Coordinates of N, CA and C in Angstrom, one line a residue:
Chain A
X1 N 18.7 -30.3 -8.5 CA 17.8 -31.2 -7.8 C 17.6 -30.9 -6.3
X2 N 18.4 -30.0 -5.8 CA 18.3 -29.7 -4.4 C 17.4 -28.5 -4.2
X3 N 16.8 -27.9 -5.2 CA 16.1 -26.7 -5.1 C 14.7 -26.9 -4.4
X4 N 14.2 -25.9 -3.7 CA 12.8 -25.8 -3.3 C 12.3 -24.5 -3.8
X5 N 11.3 -24.6 -4.6 CA 10.7 -23.4 -5.3 C 9.5 -23.0 -4.5
X6 N 9.4 -21.7 -4.1 CA 8.4 -21.1 -3.3 C 7.7 -20.0 -4.0
X7 N 6.4 -20.0 -3.9 CA 5.6 -18.9 -4.5 C 4.3 -18.6 -3.6
X8 N 3.8 -17.4 -3.6 CA 4.3 -16.2 -4.3 C 5.5 -15.6 -3.5
X9 N 6.1 -14.6 -4.0 CA 7.2 -13.9 -3.3 C 6.6 -13.0 -2.3
X10 N 5.5 -12.4 -2.5 CA 4.8 -11.6 -1.6 C 3.3 -11.8 -1.7
X11 N 2.6 -11.5 -0.6 CA 1.2 -11.8 -0.5 C 0.5 -10.8 0.5
X12 N -0.6 -10.2 0.0 CA -1.4 -9.3 0.9 C -2.7 -9.9 1.0
X13 N -3.1 -10.1 2.3 CA -4.4 -10.7 2.6 C -5.2 -9.8 3.6
X14 N -6.5 -9.8 3.4 CA -7.3 -9.1 4.4 C -7.5 -9.9 5.7
X15 N -7.6 -9.1 6.8 CA -7.8 -9.8 8.1 C -9.0 -10.7 8.0
X16 N -8.8 -11.9 8.5 CA -9.9 -12.9 8.5 C -9.8 -13.8 7.2
X17 N -9.0 -13.5 6.2 CA -8.9 -14.2 5.0 C -8.0 -15.4 5.1
X18 N -7.8 -16.2 4.0 CA -6.9 -17.3 4.0 C -5.7 -17.0 3.2
X19 N -4.5 -17.3 3.8 CA -3.2 -17.1 3.2 C -2.8 -18.4 2.7
X20 N -2.3 -18.5 1.4 CA -1.9 -19.8 0.9 C -0.5 -19.5 0.2
X21 N 0.5 -20.4 0.7 CA 1.8 -20.3 0.1 C 2.2 -21.7 -0.4
X22 N 2.8 -21.7 -1.6 CA 3.0 -23.0 -2.2 C 4.5 -23.3 -2.4
X23 N 4.9 -24.5 -2.3 CA 6.3 -24.9 -2.5 C 6.4 -26.2 -3.3
X24 N 7.4 -26.4 -4.1 CA 7.6 -27.6 -4.9 C 9.1 -28.0 -4.7
X25 N 9.3 -29.3 -4.7 CA 10.7 -29.8 -4.5 C 11.0 -30.8 -5.6
X26 N 12.2 -31.1 -5.8 CA 12.6 -32.1 -6.8 C 13.3 -33.3 -6.2
X27 N 14.0 -33.2 -5.2 CA 14.7 -34.3 -4.6 C 13.8 -35.3 -3.8
X28 N 13.7 -36.5 -4.4 CA 12.7 -37.4 -3.8 C 13.3 -38.0 -2.5
X29 N 14.6 -37.7 -2.1 CA 15.1 -38.1 -0.9 C 14.7 -37.3 0.3
X30 N 14.1 -36.1 0.0 CA 13.5 -35.3 1.1 C 12.4 -36.0 1.8
X31 N 12.4 -36.0 3.1 CA 11.3 -36.7 3.8 C 10.9 -35.9 5.0
X32 N 11.3 -34.6 5.1 CA 10.9 -33.8 6.2 C 10.7 -32.4 5.6
X33 N 9.5 -31.8 5.9 CA 9.1 -30.5 5.2 C 8.5 -29.6 6.3
X34 N 9.4 -28.7 6.8 CA 9.0 -27.8 7.8 C 8.6 -26.4 7.2
X35 N 7.9 -25.6 7.9 CA 7.6 -24.2 7.5 C 8.1 -23.4 8.7
X36 N 8.9 -22.3 8.3 CA 9.4 -21.4 9.3 C 8.8 -20.0 9.1
X37 N 8.6 -19.3 10.2 CA 8.1 -17.9 10.3 C 9.2 -17.0 10.8
X38 N 9.5 -15.9 10.1 CA 10.5 -15.0 10.5 C 10.0 -13.6 10.6
X39 N 10.2 -13.0 11.8 CA 9.8 -11.6 11.9 C 11.1 -10.7 11.8
X40 N 11.0 -9.5 11.4 CA 12.2 -8.6 11.2 C 13.0 -8.6 12.4
X41 N 14.3 -8.8 12.2 CA 15.3 -8.7 13.3 C 15.4 -10.0 14.2
X42 N 14.6 -11.0 13.8 CA 14.6 -12.3 14.5 C 15.0 -13.4 13.6
X43 N 15.4 -14.5 14.3 CA 15.7 -15.7 13.5 C 14.4 -16.4 13.1
X44 N 14.5 -17.3 12.2 CA 13.3 -18.1 11.8 C 12.9 -19.0 13.0
X45 N 11.6 -19.2 13.1 CA 11.0 -20.1 14.1 C 10.1 -21.1 13.5
X46 N 10.3 -22.4 13.9 CA 9.4 -23.4 13.3 C 8.0 -23.2 13.6
X47 N 7.2 -23.3 12.5 CA 5.7 -23.1 12.6 C 5.0 -24.4 12.7
X48 N 5.3 -25.3 11.7 CA 4.7 -26.6 11.6 C 5.5 -27.4 10.6
X49 N 5.5 -28.7 10.7 CA 6.2 -29.6 9.9 C 5.4 -30.8 9.5
X50 N 5.8 -31.5 8.4 CA 5.1 -32.7 8.0 C 6.1 -33.6 7.4
X51 N 5.7 -34.9 7.5 CA 6.5 -36.0 6.8 C 5.6 -36.6 5.8
X52 N 6.2 -37.3 4.8 CA 5.4 -37.7 3.6 C 4.4 -38.8 3.9
X53 N 4.4 -39.4 5.1 CA 3.4 -40.4 5.4 C 2.0 -39.9 5.6
X54 N 1.8 -38.6 5.7 CA 0.5 -38.0 5.8 C 0.3 -36.9 4.8
X55 N -0.9 -36.7 4.4 CA -1.2 -35.7 3.3 C -1.6 -34.3 3.9
X56 N -1.9 -34.3 5.2 CA -2.3 -33.0 5.8 C -2.0 -33.0 7.3
X57 N -1.6 -31.8 7.7 CA -1.4 -31.7 9.2 C -1.9 -30.3 9.6
X58 N -2.6 -30.3 10.7 CA -3.2 -29.0 11.1 C -2.8 -28.7 12.5
X59 N -2.4 -27.5 12.7 CA -2.1 -27.0 14.1 C -2.7 -25.6 14.3
X60 N -3.8 -25.6 15.0 CA -4.5 -24.3 15.1 C -5.0 -23.8 13.8
X61 N -4.6 -22.5 13.5 CA -5.0 -21.9 12.2 C -4.1 -22.3 11.0
X62 N -3.0 -23.1 11.3 CA -2.0 -23.4 10.3 C -2.2 -24.8 9.8
X63 N -2.2 -25.0 8.5 CA -2.4 -26.3 7.9 C -1.4 -26.5 6.8
X64 N -0.7 -27.7 6.8 CA 0.2 -28.1 5.7 C -0.6 -29.1 4.9
X65 N -0.6 -28.9 3.6 CA -1.1 -29.9 2.6 C 0.1 -30.5 1.9
X66 N 0.1 -31.8 1.7 CA 1.3 -32.4 1.1 C 0.8 -33.3 0.0
X67 N 1.4 -33.2 -1.2 CA 1.1 -34.0 -2.4 C 2.4 -34.7 -2.8
X68 N 2.6 -35.9 -2.4 CA 3.9 -36.6 -2.6 C 4.1 -36.9 -4.1
X69 N 3.0 -37.2 -4.8 CA 3.2 -37.6 -6.3 C 3.5 -36.3 -7.1
X70 N 3.0 -35.2 -6.7 CA 3.3 -34.0 -7.4 C 4.6 -33.3 -6.8
X71 N 5.1 -33.8 -5.8 CA 6.2 -33.2 -5.1 C 5.9 -31.7 -4.7
X72 N 4.8 -31.5 -4.1 CA 4.4 -30.1 -3.8 C 3.8 -30.1 -2.4
X73 N 4.0 -29.0 -1.7 CA 3.3 -28.8 -0.4 C 3.0 -27.4 -0.2
X74 N 2.0 -27.1 0.6 CA 1.5 -25.8 0.8 C 1.2 -25.5 2.3
X75 N 1.2 -24.2 2.6 CA 0.8 -23.7 3.9 C -0.4 -22.9 3.8
X76 N -1.4 -23.2 4.6 CA -2.7 -22.4 4.6 C -2.8 -21.8 6.0
X77 N -3.0 -20.5 6.0 CA -3.2 -19.8 7.3 C -4.7 -19.3 7.3
X78 N -5.5 -20.0 8.1 CA -6.9 -19.6 8.2 C -7.1 -18.4 9.1
X79 N -8.1 -17.6 8.8 CA -8.4 -16.5 9.7 C -7.2 -15.6 9.9
X80 N -6.5 -15.3 8.8 CA -5.2 -14.5 9.0 C -5.4 -13.2 9.8
X81 N -4.4 -13.0 10.6 CA -4.4 -11.8 11.5 C -3.2 -10.9 11.2
X82 N -3.3 -9.6 11.6 CA -2.2 -8.7 11.4 C -0.9 -9.2 12.0
X83 N -1.0 -9.9 13.1 CA 0.1 -10.5 13.8 C 0.8 -11.6 13.0
X84 N 0.1 -12.1 12.0 CA 0.7 -13.1 11.1 C 1.7 -12.5 10.1
X85 N 1.7 -11.2 10.0 CA 2.5 -10.5 9.0 C 4.0 -10.8 9.3
X86 N 4.6 -11.5 8.4 CA 6.0 -12.0 8.6 C 6.4 -12.6 7.3
X87 N 7.7 -13.1 7.3 CA 8.2 -13.8 6.1 C 8.1 -15.3 6.4
X88 N 7.6 -16.1 5.5 CA 7.4 -17.5 5.7 C 8.3 -18.3 4.7
X89 N 9.0 -19.2 5.2 CA 9.9 -20.1 4.4 C 9.5 -21.5 4.5
X90 N 9.4 -22.1 3.4 CA 9.2 -23.6 3.4 C 10.6 -24.2 3.3
X91 N 10.8 -25.4 3.7 CA 12.1 -26.0 3.7 C 11.9 -27.5 3.5
X92 N 13.0 -28.2 3.1 CA 12.9 -29.6 2.9 C 14.3 -30.2 3.4
X93 N 14.2 -31.4 3.9 CA 15.4 -32.1 4.4 C 15.2 -33.6 4.4
X94 N 16.3 -34.2 4.5 CA 16.3 -35.7 4.6 C 16.9 -36.2 5.9
X95 N 16.4 -37.3 6.4 CA 17.0 -37.8 7.6 C 18.4 -38.3 7.4
X96 N 18.8 -38.5 6.2 CA 20.2 -39.0 6.0 C 21.2 -37.8 5.8
X97 N 20.7 -36.6 5.8 CA 21.6 -35.4 5.6 C 21.8 -34.6 6.9
X98 N 21.8 -35.3 8.0 CA 21.9 -34.5 9.2 C 20.7 -33.6 9.4
X99 N 21.0 -32.4 9.9 CA 19.9 -31.4 10.0 C 19.9 -30.4 8.9
X100 N 20.6 -30.7 7.8 CA 20.6 -29.8 6.6 C 19.2 -29.6 6.1
X101 N 18.8 -28.4 5.9 CA 17.6 -28.0 5.3 C 17.8 -27.2 4.1
X102 N 17.1 -27.4 3.0 CA 17.1 -26.6 1.8 C 15.8 -25.7 1.9
X103 N 16.1 -24.4 1.9 CA 15.0 -23.5 2.1 C 14.4 -22.9 0.7
X104 N 13.1 -22.6 0.7 CA 12.6 -21.8 -0.4 C 13.0 -20.4 -0.2
X105 N 12.7 -19.5 -1.1 CA 13.1 -18.2 -1.2 C 12.3 -17.2 -0.3
X106 N 11.2 -17.7 0.3 CA 10.5 -16.9 1.2 C 9.3 -16.2 0.6
X107 N 8.3 -16.0 1.4 CA 7.1 -15.2 1.1 C 6.8 -14.2 2.1
X108 N 6.8 -12.9 1.7 CA 6.5 -11.9 2.6 C 5.0 -11.7 2.7
X109 N 4.4 -12.0 3.8 CA 3.0 -11.9 4.0 C 2.6 -10.6 4.8
X110 N 1.6 -9.9 4.3 CA 1.1 -8.8 5.0 C -0.4 -8.9 5.1
X111 N -0.9 -8.9 6.4 CA -2.3 -9.0 6.6 C -2.8 -7.6 7.0
X112 N -3.7 -7.1 6.2 CA -4.3 -5.8 6.4 C -5.6 -5.8 7.1
X113 N -5.8 -4.8 7.9 CA -7.1 -4.7 8.6 C -8.3 -4.4 7.7
Chain B
X1 N 14.1 -21.2 30.0 CA 15.2 -21.8 29.2 C 15.8 -20.8 28.2
X2 N 17.1 -20.6 28.3 CA 17.7 -19.6 27.4 C 17.7 -20.2 26.0
X3 N 17.6 -19.3 25.0 CA 17.5 -19.7 23.6 C 19.0 -19.7 23.1
X4 N 19.1 -19.8 21.7 CA 20.3 -19.8 21.1 C 20.9 -18.4 21.1
X5 N 22.2 -18.3 21.5 CA 22.8 -16.9 21.7 C 23.9 -16.8 20.7
X6 N 23.9 -15.7 19.9 CA 24.9 -15.5 18.9 C 25.6 -14.2 19.2
X7 N 26.9 -14.2 19.1 CA 27.7 -13.0 19.3 C 28.8 -12.9 18.2
X8 N 29.2 -11.7 17.8 CA 28.5 -10.5 18.1 C 27.2 -10.4 17.2
X9 N 26.3 -9.5 17.6 CA 25.1 -9.3 16.8 C 25.4 -8.5 15.5
X10 N 26.3 -7.6 15.6 CA 26.6 -6.8 14.4 C 28.1 -6.6 14.3
X11 N 28.6 -6.6 13.1 CA 30.0 -6.3 12.9 C 30.3 -5.8 11.5
X12 N 31.3 -5.0 11.4 CA 31.7 -4.4 10.2 C 33.2 -4.7 10.0
X13 N 33.5 -5.3 8.8 CA 34.9 -5.7 8.5 C 35.2 -5.1 7.1
X14 N 36.5 -5.1 6.8 CA 36.9 -4.7 5.4 C 37.4 -5.9 4.6
X15 N 37.3 -5.8 3.3 CA 37.8 -6.9 2.5 C 39.2 -7.4 2.9
X16 N 39.3 -8.7 2.8 CA 40.6 -9.3 3.1 C 40.8 -9.7 4.6
X17 N 40.0 -9.1 5.5 CA 40.0 -9.4 6.9 C 39.4 -10.8 7.1
X18 N 39.5 -11.3 8.3 CA 38.8 -12.5 8.7 C 37.8 -12.2 9.9
X19 N 36.9 -13.1 10.1 CA 35.9 -12.9 11.2 C 35.6 -14.2 11.8
X20 N 35.3 -14.1 13.1 CA 34.9 -15.3 13.9 C 33.6 -15.0 14.5
X21 N 32.6 -15.9 14.3 CA 31.3 -15.7 14.9 C 31.0 -16.8 15.9
X22 N 30.3 -16.5 17.0 CA 30.1 -17.5 18.0 C 28.7 -17.8 18.2
X23 N 28.4 -19.1 18.6 CA 27.1 -19.5 18.8 C 27.0 -20.4 20.1
X24 N 26.2 -20.1 21.0 CA 25.9 -20.9 22.2 C 24.5 -21.5 22.0
X25 N 24.5 -22.9 21.9 CA 23.2 -23.5 21.7 C 22.4 -23.6 23.0
X26 N 21.1 -24.0 22.8 CA 20.3 -24.3 24.0 C 20.9 -25.4 24.8
X27 N 20.9 -25.3 26.1 CA 21.5 -26.3 27.0 C 21.0 -27.7 26.6
X28 N 21.9 -28.6 26.5 CA 21.6 -30.0 26.2 C 21.5 -30.3 24.7
X29 N 21.5 -29.3 23.8 CA 21.5 -29.5 22.4 C 22.9 -29.8 21.9
X30 N 23.0 -30.9 21.1 CA 24.3 -31.3 20.6 C 24.6 -31.0 19.2
X31 N 23.6 -30.6 18.5 CA 23.7 -30.2 17.1 C 23.7 -28.7 16.9
X32 N 24.6 -28.2 16.1 CA 24.6 -26.8 15.8 C 24.8 -26.7 14.3
X33 N 23.9 -25.9 13.6 CA 24.0 -25.7 12.2 C 24.2 -24.2 12.0
X34 N 24.8 -23.9 10.9 CA 25.0 -22.5 10.5 C 24.4 -22.3 9.1
X35 N 23.7 -21.1 8.9 CA 23.1 -20.7 7.7 C 23.5 -19.3 7.4
X36 N 23.6 -19.0 6.1 CA 23.8 -17.7 5.6 C 22.5 -17.2 5.0
X37 N 22.1 -16.0 5.4 CA 20.9 -15.4 4.9 C 21.2 -14.1 4.2
X38 N 20.8 -14.0 2.9 CA 21.0 -12.8 2.1 C 19.7 -12.6 1.3
X39 N 19.4 -11.3 1.0 CA 18.2 -11.0 0.2 C 18.1 -11.8 -1.1
X40 N 19.3 -11.9 -1.8 CA 19.3 -12.5 -3.1 C 19.3 -14.1 -3.1
X41 N 20.0 -14.7 -2.2 CA 20.1 -16.1 -2.1 C 19.2 -16.8 -1.0
X42 N 18.6 -16.0 -0.2 CA 17.8 -16.6 0.9 C 18.7 -17.3 1.9
X43 N 18.1 -18.4 2.5 CA 18.8 -19.1 3.5 C 19.6 -20.2 2.9
X44 N 20.9 -20.2 3.1 CA 21.7 -21.3 2.6 C 22.5 -22.0 3.7
X45 N 22.5 -23.3 3.6 CA 23.2 -24.1 4.6 C 24.7 -24.0 4.5
X46 N 25.4 -23.8 5.6 CA 26.8 -23.8 5.6 C 27.4 -25.1 6.1
X47 N 27.1 -25.4 7.3 CA 27.6 -26.7 7.9 C 26.8 -27.0 9.2
X48 N 26.9 -28.3 9.6 CA 26.4 -28.7 10.8 C 27.4 -29.5 11.6
X49 N 27.4 -29.2 12.9 CA 28.3 -30.0 13.8 C 27.4 -30.7 14.8
X50 N 27.8 -32.0 15.1 CA 27.1 -32.8 16.0 C 28.1 -33.5 16.9
X51 N 28.1 -33.3 18.1 CA 29.1 -33.9 19.1 C 30.5 -33.7 18.6
X52 N 30.8 -32.4 18.2 CA 32.1 -31.9 17.8 C 32.6 -32.4 16.4
X53 N 31.8 -33.1 15.7 CA 32.1 -33.6 14.4 C 31.3 -32.9 13.3
X54 N 31.9 -32.5 12.2 CA 31.1 -31.9 11.1 C 30.3 -33.0 10.5
X55 N 29.0 -32.8 10.5 CA 28.0 -33.8 10.1 C 27.7 -33.6 8.6
X56 N 27.8 -32.4 8.1 CA 27.4 -32.1 6.7 C 27.9 -30.7 6.4
X57 N 28.1 -30.5 5.1 CA 28.7 -29.2 4.7 C 28.0 -28.8 3.4
X58 N 27.7 -27.5 3.3 CA 27.0 -26.9 2.2 C 28.1 -26.5 1.1
X59 N 27.6 -25.9 0.0 CA 28.4 -25.5 -1.1 C 29.0 -24.1 -0.9
X60 N 29.9 -24.0 0.0 CA 30.6 -22.7 0.2 C 32.1 -23.0 0.1
X61 N 32.9 -22.0 -0.3 CA 34.3 -22.2 -0.4 C 35.0 -22.4 0.9
X62 N 36.2 -22.9 0.8 CA 37.0 -23.3 2.0 C 37.3 -22.2 2.9
X63 N 37.0 -20.9 2.5 CA 37.2 -19.8 3.4 C 36.2 -19.8 4.6
X64 N 35.2 -20.6 4.4 CA 34.2 -20.7 5.5 C 34.5 -22.0 6.2
X65 N 34.7 -21.9 7.5 CA 35.0 -23.0 8.3 C 34.3 -22.9 9.7
X66 N 34.3 -24.0 10.4 CA 33.6 -24.0 11.7 C 34.2 -25.0 12.6
X67 N 33.8 -25.0 13.8 CA 34.2 -26.0 14.8 C 33.2 -26.0 15.9
X68 N 33.2 -27.1 16.6 CA 32.3 -27.2 17.8 C 33.2 -27.7 19.0
X69 N 32.9 -27.1 20.1 CA 33.6 -27.5 21.3 C 32.9 -28.5 22.1
X70 N 33.6 -29.1 23.1 CA 33.0 -30.1 23.9 C 31.7 -29.7 24.7
X71 N 31.5 -28.4 24.9 CA 30.3 -27.9 25.6 C 29.2 -27.6 24.5
X72 N 29.4 -28.0 23.3 CA 28.5 -27.8 22.2 C 28.5 -26.4 21.6
X73 N 29.2 -25.5 22.2 CA 29.3 -24.1 21.6 C 30.0 -24.3 20.3
X74 N 29.7 -23.4 19.4 CA 30.3 -23.5 18.0 C 30.8 -22.1 17.6
X75 N 31.8 -22.1 16.7 CA 32.3 -20.9 16.1 C 32.4 -21.2 14.6
X76 N 32.1 -20.1 13.8 CA 32.4 -20.2 12.4 C 33.4 -19.1 12.1
X77 N 34.2 -19.4 11.1 CA 35.2 -18.4 10.7 C 35.2 -18.2 9.2
X78 N 35.3 -16.9 8.8 CA 35.4 -16.6 7.4 C 36.7 -15.9 7.2
X79 N 37.5 -16.4 6.3 CA 38.8 -15.8 6.1 C 38.8 -15.0 4.8
X80 N 39.7 -14.1 4.6 CA 39.8 -13.3 3.4 C 38.4 -12.8 2.9
X81 N 37.8 -12.0 3.7 CA 36.5 -11.6 3.4 C 36.3 -10.9 2.1
X82 N 35.2 -11.2 1.5 CA 34.8 -10.5 0.2 C 33.5 -9.8 0.4
X83 N 33.2 -8.8 -0.5 CA 32.0 -8.0 -0.3 C 30.8 -8.9 -0.3
X84 N 30.8 -9.9 -1.1 CA 29.6 -10.8 -1.1 C 29.4 -11.6 0.1
X85 N 30.3 -11.6 1.1 CA 30.1 -12.3 2.3 C 29.2 -11.5 3.3
X86 N 28.8 -10.3 2.9 CA 27.9 -9.5 3.7 C 26.6 -10.2 3.8
X87 N 26.2 -10.5 5.0 CA 25.0 -11.3 5.2 C 24.6 -11.4 6.7
X88 N 23.5 -12.0 6.9 CA 23.1 -12.4 8.3 C 23.5 -13.9 8.4
X89 N 24.3 -14.2 9.4 CA 24.7 -15.5 9.7 C 23.9 -16.1 10.9
X90 N 23.2 -17.1 10.6 CA 22.3 -17.7 11.6 C 22.8 -19.0 12.1
X91 N 22.7 -19.2 13.4 CA 23.0 -20.5 14.0 C 21.7 -21.1 14.5
X92 N 21.7 -22.4 14.4 CA 20.5 -23.1 14.9 C 20.9 -24.4 15.6
X93 N 20.3 -24.6 16.7 CA 20.6 -25.8 17.5 C 19.5 -26.8 17.6
X94 N 19.8 -28.0 17.9 CA 18.8 -29.1 18.0 C 19.3 -30.1 18.9
X95 N 18.4 -30.8 19.5 CA 18.8 -31.9 20.4 C 19.5 -33.1 19.7
X96 N 18.9 -33.3 18.5 CA 19.4 -34.5 17.7 C 19.7 -34.0 16.3
X97 N 20.2 -35.0 15.5 CA 20.5 -34.7 14.1 C 19.6 -35.6 13.2
X98 N 19.7 -35.5 11.9 CA 18.9 -36.3 11.0 C 17.5 -35.8 10.8
X99 N 17.3 -34.5 11.0 CA 16.0 -33.9 10.8 C 14.9 -34.6 11.6
X100 N 15.2 -35.0 12.8 CA 14.2 -35.7 13.6 C 13.8 -34.8 14.8
X101 N 14.3 -33.6 14.8 CA 13.9 -32.7 15.9 C 13.9 -31.3 15.4
X102 N 13.3 -30.4 16.2 CA 13.1 -29.0 15.8 C 14.5 -28.3 15.8
X103 N 14.7 -27.4 14.8 CA 15.8 -26.5 14.8 C 15.4 -25.2 15.5
X104 N 16.2 -24.7 16.4 CA 15.9 -23.4 17.1 C 17.0 -22.5 16.6
X105 N 16.6 -21.4 16.0 CA 17.5 -20.4 15.5 C 17.8 -19.3 16.5
X106 N 19.0 -18.8 16.4 CA 19.3 -17.5 17.1 C 18.9 -16.3 16.3
X107 N 19.2 -15.1 16.8 CA 18.8 -13.9 16.0 C 19.8 -13.5 15.0
X108 N 21.0 -14.2 15.0 CA 21.9 -14.0 13.9 C 23.0 -13.0 14.2
X109 N 24.1 -13.0 13.4 CA 25.2 -12.1 13.5 C 25.2 -11.4 12.1
X110 N 24.9 -10.1 12.1 CA 24.9 -9.4 10.8 C 26.3 -8.8 10.5
X111 N 26.9 -9.4 9.4 CA 28.2 -9.0 9.0 C 28.1 -8.1 7.8
X112 N 28.8 -7.0 7.8 CA 28.9 -6.1 6.7 C 30.4 -6.0 6.3
X113 N 30.7 -6.3 5.1 CA 32.0 -6.2 4.6 C 32.2 -5.0 3.6
X114 N 33.1 -4.1 4.0 CA 33.3 -2.9 3.2 C 34.5 -3.0 2.3

């Protein structure tokens, strides 16, 4: 019940295209859903996060869509750029669990010219 | 503003040895969390310390332990190392706990167990 399932495992997108990564969770106690971006040799960095009281959140080219009834959320990267090539992790946590996050398995995104 | 600092960045140990990893959080941050990152299991939560108290613990054996000092610096220790403990150990700090603030990750300590 603690799992967060993430797909696809890898993704190749052309420059200017839309990258879409999907995640699903089971634990209804989760109420915080961040996305992290990780470059090789670096630690993950928070990209954008959402709470279940909204269905969508947009920050620049990055948008989270959240479907509470389906227990799914997704990251959309508009106008994908080569600099977006990285590994993306979705995660889920609850305010009652401290700062514990349950992470998805990651999506390796490559944006080609 | 300095980020999260982890030391050492790389280390090699042999089976049966123990290791201590250190994490200096961002100034003012009171929460420090530790994660293990491996290609097979991804990022897995080890434990979180907030104001020197363990706030939460993941599903790892008792060989994995940690502590936090009064200046919020944290250490984690792994005793009786096994080959499967080879991983990138990441520390993350936050101003607050309860997933109400951003986690800032360090670059990690890469442990290789031979």
